């Protein structure tokens, strides 16, 4: 019984694969209409509205970004680990938490340690002190108005 089921399943998968060969998405779904763009185009104003609704500040300029990375490196160079774009993105996301929980420092520290993956990558420095320094660097450089 098991052999028949496995054989039948394998045949069905093979048939489905062979049937799909040589067709285009338009042939499969002709009534779908024009293809939608994979990424919607937003105006700068719409982008600003989305960022504000998400609690994210504007992207930092090059000088501000460099100062933020320098502040993280002063805490521990392994935090950014040369992945500056990723560190800045995480910092901007931390800003949304700062905006949401401005008076809950313990929560912000915990979120920063997780967001920057300190708790998993660098458990030896996953302390409230390190998290606090990250929160302070984020506030100072990326979202001073929060």
Coordinates of N, CA, C and O in Angstrom, one line a residue:
X1 N 0.8 -1.2 0.0 CA 0.0 0.0 0.0 C 0.9 1.3 0.0 O 0.6 2.2 -0.7
X2 N 1.9 1.3 0.8 CA 2.8 2.4 0.9 C 3.5 2.7 -0.4 O 3.7 3.8 -0.9
X3 N 3.9 1.6 -1.1 CA 4.6 1.7 -2.4 C 3.7 2.4 -3.4 O 4.1 3.2 -4.2
X4 N 2.4 1.9 -3.5 CA 1.5 2.5 -4.4 C 1.2 4.0 -4.2 O 1.2 4.8 -5.1
X5 N 1.1 4.3 -2.9 CA 0.8 5.7 -2.6 C 2.0 6.6 -3.0 O 1.9 7.7 -3.6
X6 N 3.2 6.1 -2.6 CA 4.4 6.9 -3.0 C 4.6 7.0 -4.5 O 4.9 8.1 -5.0
X7 N 4.4 5.9 -5.2 CA 4.5 5.9 -6.6 C 3.5 6.9 -7.3 O 3.8 7.6 -8.2
X8 N 2.3 6.8 -6.8 CA 1.2 7.7 -7.3 C 1.5 9.1 -7.0 O 1.3 10.0 -7.9
X9 N 2.0 9.4 -5.9 CA 2.4 10.8 -5.5 C 3.5 11.3 -6.4 O 3.5 12.4 -6.9
X10 N 4.5 10.5 -6.6 CA 5.7 10.8 -7.4 C 5.2 11.1 -8.9 O 5.6 12.0 -9.5
X11 N 4.3 10.2 -9.4 CA 3.8 10.4 -10.7 C 3.0 11.7 -10.8 O 3.1 12.4 -11.9
X12 N 2.2 12.0 -9.8 CA 1.4 13.2 -9.9 C 2.3 14.5 -9.9 O 2.0 15.4 -10.6
X13 N 3.3 14.5 -9.1 CA 4.3 15.6 -9.0 C 5.0 15.7 -10.4 O 5.1 16.8 -10.9
X14 N 5.4 14.6 -10.9 CA 6.1 14.7 -12.2 C 5.2 15.2 -13.3 O 5.5 16.0 -14.1
X15 N 3.9 14.7 -13.3 CA 2.9 15.2 -14.3 C 2.7 16.7 -14.2 O 2.6 17.4 -15.2
X16 N 2.5 17.1 -12.9 CA 2.3 18.6 -12.7 C 3.5 19.4 -13.2 O 3.3 20.5 -13.8
X17 N 4.7 18.9 -13.0 CA 5.9 19.6 -13.4 C 6.0 19.7 -14.9 O 6.3 20.7 -15.5
X18 N 5.7 18.5 -15.6 CA 5.8 18.5 -17.0 C 4.7 19.3 -17.7 O 4.9 20.0 -18.7
X19 N 3.6 19.4 -17.1 CA 2.4 20.2 -17.6 C 2.8 21.6 -17.5 O 2.4 22.4 -18.4
X20 N 3.5 22.1 -16.5 CA 3.8 23.5 -16.3 C 4.9 23.9 -17.2 O 5.0 25.1 -17.5
X21 N 5.7 23.0 -17.7 CA 6.8 23.4 -18.6 C 6.3 24.0 -19.9 O 5.4 23.6 -20.5
X22 N 7.0 25.1 -20.3 CA 6.6 25.7 -21.6 C 5.4 26.7 -21.5 O 5.1 27.2 -22.6
X23 N 4.9 26.9 -20.4 CA 3.8 27.9 -20.3 C 4.3 29.1 -19.7 O 5.2 29.1 -18.9
X24 N 3.7 30.2 -20.0 CA 4.0 31.5 -19.4 C 2.9 31.8 -18.4 O 1.8 31.3 -18.5
X25 N 3.2 32.7 -17.5 CA 2.1 33.1 -16.6 C 0.9 33.7 -17.3 O -0.2 33.4 -16.8
X26 N 1.1 34.3 -18.4 CA -0.1 34.8 -19.1 C -0.9 33.7 -19.7 O -2.1 33.8 -19.8
X27 N -0.3 32.6 -20.1 CA -1.0 31.5 -20.6 C -1.8 30.8 -19.6 O -2.9 30.2 -19.8
X28 N -1.3 30.8 -18.4 CA -1.9 30.1 -17.2 C -3.1 30.9 -16.8 O -4.2 30.4 -16.5
X29 N -3.0 32.2 -16.7 CA -4.0 33.1 -16.2 C -4.2 34.2 -17.1 O -3.9 35.4 -16.8
X30 N -4.9 34.0 -18.3 CA -5.0 35.1 -19.3 C -5.9 36.2 -18.8 O -5.8 37.3 -19.3
X31 N -6.9 35.9 -18.0 CA -7.8 37.0 -17.6 C -7.3 37.8 -16.4 O -8.0 38.7 -15.9
X32 N -6.0 37.6 -16.0 CA -5.5 38.3 -14.9 C -5.3 39.8 -15.1 O -5.1 40.6 -14.2
X33 N -5.3 40.2 -16.4 CA -5.1 41.6 -16.7 C -3.6 41.9 -16.8 O -2.7 41.0 -16.7
X34 N -3.2 43.2 -16.8 CA -1.8 43.5 -16.9 C -1.1 43.2 -15.6 O -1.7 43.2 -14.5
X35 N 0.1 42.8 -15.8 CA 0.9 42.4 -14.6 C 1.2 43.6 -13.8 O 1.5 44.7 -14.2
X36 N 1.1 43.4 -12.5 CA 1.3 44.5 -11.5 C 2.8 44.6 -11.3 O 3.5 43.6 -11.3
X37 N 3.3 45.8 -11.0 CA 4.7 45.9 -10.7 C 5.0 45.2 -9.3 O 4.2 45.3 -8.4
X38 N 6.2 44.6 -9.2 CA 6.5 43.9 -8.0 C 6.6 44.9 -6.8 O 6.3 44.6 -5.7
X39 N 7.1 46.1 -7.1 CA 7.2 47.1 -6.0 C 6.4 48.4 -6.5 O 6.7 48.9 -7.5
X40 N 5.5 48.7 -5.7 CA 4.7 49.9 -6.0 C 5.5 51.2 -6.0 O 6.5 51.3 -5.2
X41 N 5.3 52.1 -6.8 CA 6.0 53.4 -6.9 C 5.3 54.4 -6.0 O 4.1 54.6 -6.2
X42 N 6.0 54.9 -5.0 CA 5.5 55.9 -4.1 C 6.1 57.2 -4.4 O 7.3 57.3 -4.7
X43 N 5.4 58.3 -4.1 CA 6.0 59.6 -4.2 C 6.8 59.8 -2.9 O 6.6 59.1 -1.9
X44 N 7.6 60.8 -2.9 CA 8.4 61.1 -1.7 C 7.5 61.5 -0.6 O 7.7 61.1 0.6
X45 N 6.4 62.2 -0.9 CA 5.4 62.5 0.2 C 4.8 61.3 0.8 O 4.6 61.2 2.0
X46 N 4.4 60.3 -0.1 CA 3.8 59.1 0.4 C 4.8 58.3 1.3 O 4.5 57.7 2.3
X47 N 6.1 58.3 0.8 CA 7.1 57.6 1.6 C 7.3 58.2 3.0 O 7.4 57.5 4.0
X48 N 7.2 59.6 3.0 CA 7.4 60.3 4.3 C 6.2 59.9 5.2 O 6.4 59.7 6.4
X49 N 5.0 59.8 4.6 CA 3.8 59.5 5.4 C 3.9 58.1 6.0 O 3.6 57.8 7.1
X50 N 4.4 57.1 5.1 CA 4.5 55.8 5.6 C 5.6 55.7 6.7 O 5.4 55.0 7.7
X51 N 6.7 56.4 6.5 CA 7.8 56.4 7.5 C 7.2 56.9 8.9 O 7.5 56.4 9.9
X52 N 6.5 58.0 8.8 CA 6.0 58.7 10.0 C 5.0 57.7 10.7 O 5.0 57.6 11.9
X53 N 4.1 57.1 9.9 CA 3.1 56.2 10.5 C 3.8 55.0 11.2 O 3.3 54.5 12.2
X54 N 4.9 54.6 10.6 CA 5.7 53.5 11.2 C 6.6 53.9 12.4 O 7.2 53.1 13.0
X55 N 6.6 55.2 12.6 CA 7.5 55.7 13.7 C 9.0 55.7 13.3 O 9.8 55.7 14.2
X56 N 9.2 55.8 12.0 CA 10.6 55.8 11.5 C 11.1 57.2 11.1 O 10.3 57.9 10.4
X57 N 12.2 57.6 11.6 CA 12.7 58.9 11.1 C 13.3 58.8 9.7 O 13.3 57.7 9.1
X58 N 13.6 60.0 9.1 CA 14.2 60.0 7.8 C 15.5 59.2 7.8 O 16.2 59.1 8.8
X59 N 16.0 58.8 6.6 CA 17.3 58.1 6.5 C 18.3 59.2 6.9 O 18.2 60.4 6.5
X60 N 19.4 58.8 7.6 CA 20.4 59.8 8.0 C 21.3 60.1 6.8 O 21.4 59.3 5.8
X61 N 21.8 61.4 6.8 CA 22.8 61.7 5.8 C 24.1 60.9 6.0 O 24.2 60.3 7.1
X62 N 25.0 61.0 5.1 CA 26.3 60.2 5.2 C 27.0 60.6 6.5 O 27.6 59.6 7.2
X63 N 27.1 61.8 6.9 CA 27.9 62.2 8.1 C 27.2 61.7 9.3 O 27.9 61.1 10.2
X64 N 25.9 61.7 9.4 CA 25.2 61.2 10.6 C 25.3 59.7 10.7 O 25.5 59.2 11.7
X65 N 25.2 59.1 9.5 CA 25.3 57.6 9.5 C 26.7 57.2 10.0 O 26.9 56.2 10.8
X66 N 27.7 57.9 9.5 CA 29.1 57.6 9.9 C 29.3 57.8 11.4 O 30.0 57.0 12.1
X67 N 28.7 58.8 12.0 CA 28.8 59.1 13.4 C 28.1 58.0 14.2 O 28.6 57.6 15.3
X68 N 27.0 57.5 13.7 CA 26.3 56.4 14.4 C 27.1 55.2 14.4 O 27.2 54.5 15.4
X69 N 27.7 54.8 13.2 CA 28.5 53.6 13.2 C 29.7 53.8 14.1 O 30.1 52.8 14.8
X70 N 30.3 55.0 14.2 CA 31.4 55.2 15.0 C 31.0 55.0 16.5 O 31.8 54.5 17.3
X71 N 29.8 55.4 16.9 CA 29.3 55.3 18.2 C 29.1 53.8 18.5 O 29.5 53.3 19.6
X72 N 28.6 53.0 17.6 CA 28.4 51.6 17.8 C 29.8 50.9 17.9 O 30.0 50.0 18.8
X73 N 30.7 51.3 17.1 CA 32.1 50.7 17.1 C 32.8 51.0 18.5 O 33.5 50.2 19.0
X74 N 32.4 52.2 19.0 CA 33.0 52.5 20.4 C 32.5 51.6 21.5 O 33.2 51.3 22.4
X75 N 31.2 51.2 21.3 CA 30.6 50.2 22.2 C 31.3 48.9 22.1 O 31.8 48.3 23.0
X76 N 31.3 48.4 20.8 CA 32.0 47.1 20.5 C 32.0 47.0 18.9 O 30.9 47.0 18.4
X77 N 33.1 46.9 18.3 CA 33.2 46.9 16.8 C 32.4 45.7 16.2 O 32.1 45.8 15.0
X78 N 32.2 44.7 17.0 CA 31.4 43.5 16.5 C 29.9 43.8 16.3 O 29.3 43.1 15.6
X79 N 29.4 44.9 16.9 CA 28.0 45.2 16.7 C 27.6 45.4 15.3 O 26.8 44.8 14.7
X80 N 28.3 46.4 14.7 CA 28.0 46.7 13.2 C 28.8 45.7 12.4 O 28.3 45.3 11.3
X81 N 30.0 45.3 12.8 CA 30.8 44.3 12.1 C 30.9 44.5 10.6 O 30.9 43.6 9.8
X82 N 31.1 45.8 10.3 CA 31.3 46.2 8.9 C 30.0 46.2 8.0 O 30.1 46.5 6.9
X83 N 28.9 45.8 8.6 CA 27.6 45.8 7.9 C 26.9 47.0 8.3 O 25.8 47.0 8.9
X84 N 27.4 48.2 7.8 CA 26.9 49.5 8.2 C 25.4 49.7 7.8 O 24.6 50.2 8.6
X85 N 25.0 49.3 6.6 CA 23.7 49.5 6.1 C 22.7 48.7 7.0 O 21.6 49.2 7.4
X86 N 23.1 47.5 7.4 CA 22.2 46.7 8.3 C 22.1 47.3 9.7 O 21.0 47.4 10.3
X87 N 23.2 47.8 10.2 CA 23.2 48.5 11.5 C 22.4 49.7 11.5 O 21.6 50.0 12.5
X88 N 22.5 50.5 10.4 CA 21.7 51.7 10.3 C 20.2 51.4 10.2 O 19.3 52.0 10.9
X89 N 19.9 50.4 9.5 CA 18.5 49.9 9.4 C 17.9 49.5 10.7 O 16.8 49.8 11.1
X90 N 18.7 48.7 11.4 CA 18.3 48.3 12.8 C 18.2 49.5 13.7 O 17.2 49.5 14.5
X91 N 19.0 50.4 13.6 CA 18.9 51.7 14.4 C 17.7 52.4 14.1 O 17.0 52.9 15.0
X92 N 17.3 52.6 12.8 CA 16.1 53.3 12.5 C 14.9 52.5 13.0 O 13.9 53.1 13.5
X93 N 14.9 51.2 12.9 CA 13.8 50.4 13.5 C 13.7 50.6 15.0 O 12.7 50.6 15.6
X94 N 14.9 50.7 15.7 CA 14.9 51.0 17.1 C 14.2 52.3 17.4 O 13.6 52.4 18.4
X95 N 14.4 53.3 16.5 CA 13.7 54.6 16.7 C 12.2 54.4 16.8 O 11.6 55.1 17.6
X96 N 11.6 53.5 16.0 CA 10.2 53.2 16.2 C 9.8 52.7 17.5 O 8.8 53.1 18.1
X97 N 10.7 51.9 18.1 CA 10.4 51.5 19.5 C 10.6 52.6 20.5 O 9.8 52.7 21.5
X98 N 11.6 53.4 20.2 CA 11.8 54.6 21.1 C 10.6 55.5 21.1 O 10.1 56.0 22.1
X99 N 10.0 55.7 19.9 CA 8.8 56.5 19.8 C 7.6 55.9 20.5 O 6.8 56.5 21.1
X100 N 7.5 54.5 20.4 CA 6.4 53.8 21.0 C 6.5 53.7 22.5 O 5.5 53.8 23.2
X101 N 7.8 53.5 23.0 CA 8.0 53.3 24.5 C 9.0 54.3 25.0 O 10.1 53.9 25.5
X102 N 8.7 55.6 24.9 CA 9.8 56.6 25.2 C 10.2 56.5 26.7 O 11.4 56.9 27.0
X103 N 9.4 56.0 27.6 CA 9.7 56.1 29.0 C 10.0 54.7 29.6 O 10.2 54.5 30.8
X104 N 10.1 53.7 28.8 CA 10.3 52.3 29.2 C 11.7 51.9 28.8 O 11.9 51.1 27.9
X105 N 12.7 52.4 29.5 CA 14.1 52.1 29.2 C 14.4 50.6 29.2 O 15.2 50.1 28.3
X106 N 13.9 49.9 30.2 CA 14.2 48.5 30.3 C 13.8 47.7 29.0 O 14.5 46.9 28.5
X107 N 12.6 48.1 28.5 CA 12.1 47.5 27.3 C 12.9 47.8 26.1 O 13.2 47.0 25.3
X108 N 13.3 49.1 26.0 CA 14.1 49.6 24.9 C 15.5 48.9 24.9 O 16.0 48.5 23.8
X109 N 16.0 48.7 26.1 CA 17.3 48.0 26.2 C 17.2 46.6 25.7 O 18.0 46.1 24.9
X110 N 16.2 45.9 26.1 CA 15.9 44.5 25.7 C 15.7 44.4 24.2 O 16.2 43.5 23.5
X111 N 14.9 45.3 23.7 CA 14.6 45.4 22.2 C 15.9 45.6 21.4 O 16.1 45.0 20.4
X112 N 16.7 46.5 21.9 CA 18.0 46.8 21.2 C 18.9 45.6 21.2 O 19.5 45.3 20.1
X113 N 19.0 44.9 22.3 CA 19.9 43.7 22.3 C 19.4 42.7 21.3 O 20.2 42.0 20.6
X114 N 18.1 42.5 21.2 CA 17.5 41.6 20.3 C 17.6 42.1 18.8 O 18.0 41.3 17.9
X115 N 17.3 43.3 18.6 CA 17.3 43.9 17.3 C 18.7 43.9 16.6 O 18.9 43.6 15.4
X116 N 19.7 44.1 17.4 CA 21.1 44.1 16.9 C 21.7 42.7 17.1 O 22.9 42.6 16.9
X117 N 20.9 41.8 17.4 CA 21.3 40.4 17.6 C 22.5 40.2 18.5 O 23.2 39.2 18.4
X118 N 22.6 41.1 19.5 CA 23.6 40.9 20.5 C 23.4 39.7 21.4 O 24.3 39.0 21.7
X119 N 22.1 39.5 21.7 CA 21.8 38.4 22.6 C 22.1 37.0 22.0 O 22.4 36.1 22.7
X120 N 22.1 36.9 20.6 CA 22.4 35.6 20.0 C 23.9 35.6 19.5 O 24.5 34.5 19.6
X121 N 24.3 36.6 18.9 CA 25.7 36.7 18.3 C 26.8 36.9 19.3 O 27.9 36.4 19.1
X122 N 26.5 37.8 20.2 CA 27.5 38.2 21.2 C 27.0 38.1 22.6 O 26.9 39.1 23.3
X123 N 26.7 36.9 23.1 CA 26.1 36.8 24.4 C 27.0 37.3 25.5 O 26.5 37.7 26.6
X124 N 28.3 37.3 25.3 CA 29.2 37.8 26.3 C 29.0 39.3 26.6 O 29.4 39.8 27.7
X125 N 28.4 40.1 25.7 CA 28.2 41.5 25.9 C 26.7 41.8 26.0 O 26.3 43.0 25.9
X126 N 25.9 40.8 26.0 CA 24.4 41.0 26.1 C 24.0 41.5 27.5 O 23.4 40.7 28.2
X127 N 24.4 42.7 27.8 CA 24.1 43.2 29.2 C 23.2 44.4 29.0 O 23.2 45.1 28.0
X128 N 22.5 44.8 30.1 CA 21.7 46.0 30.1 C 22.6 47.2 29.8 O 22.2 48.2 29.2
X129 N 23.9 47.2 30.2 CA 24.8 48.3 30.0 C 25.0 48.5 28.4 O 24.9 49.6 27.9
X130 N 25.3 47.4 27.8 CA 25.5 47.4 26.3 C 24.2 47.9 25.6 O 24.3 48.8 24.7
X131 N 23.1 47.3 26.0 CA 21.8 47.7 25.4 C 21.5 49.2 25.6 O 21.0 49.9 24.7
X132 N 21.8 49.7 26.8 CA 21.6 51.1 27.1 C 22.5 52.0 26.3 O 22.0 53.0 25.8
X133 N 23.7 51.6 26.0 CA 24.6 52.4 25.2 C 24.1 52.4 23.7 O 24.2 53.4 23.1
X134 N 23.6 51.3 23.3 CA 23.0 51.3 21.9 C 21.8 52.2 21.8 O 21.7 53.0 20.9
X135 N 20.9 52.1 22.8 CA 19.7 53.0 22.8 C 20.2 54.4 22.8 O 19.6 55.3 22.0
X136 N 21.2 54.8 23.6 CA 21.6 56.2 23.6 C 22.2 56.6 22.3 O 22.0 57.7 21.9
X137 N 23.0 55.7 21.7 CA 23.6 56.0 20.4 C 22.5 56.2 19.3 O 22.6 57.2 18.5
X138 N 21.5 55.4 19.3 CA 20.4 55.5 18.4 C 19.7 56.9 18.6 O 19.4 57.6 17.6
X139 N 19.3 57.2 19.8 CA 18.6 58.4 20.1 C 19.5 59.6 19.7 O 18.9 60.5 19.1
X140 N 20.7 59.6 20.0 CA 21.6 60.8 19.7 C 21.7 61.0 18.2 O 21.7 62.1 17.8
X141 N 22.0 59.9 17.5 CA 22.3 60.1 16.1 C 21.2 59.9 15.1 O 21.2 60.5 14.0
X142 N 20.2 59.0 15.4 CA 19.2 58.7 14.4 C 17.9 59.3 14.6 O 17.1 59.6 13.7
X143 N 17.5 59.5 15.9 CA 16.2 60.1 16.2 C 16.3 60.9 17.4 O 15.6 60.7 18.4
X144 N 17.0 62.0 17.4 CA 17.1 62.9 18.5 C 15.8 63.6 18.9 O 15.7 64.1 20.1
X145 N 14.9 63.7 18.0 CA 13.6 64.3 18.3 C 12.6 63.4 19.0 O 11.5 63.9 19.3
X146 N 12.9 62.2 19.1 CA 12.0 61.2 19.7 C 12.1 61.2 21.2 O 13.1 61.5 21.8

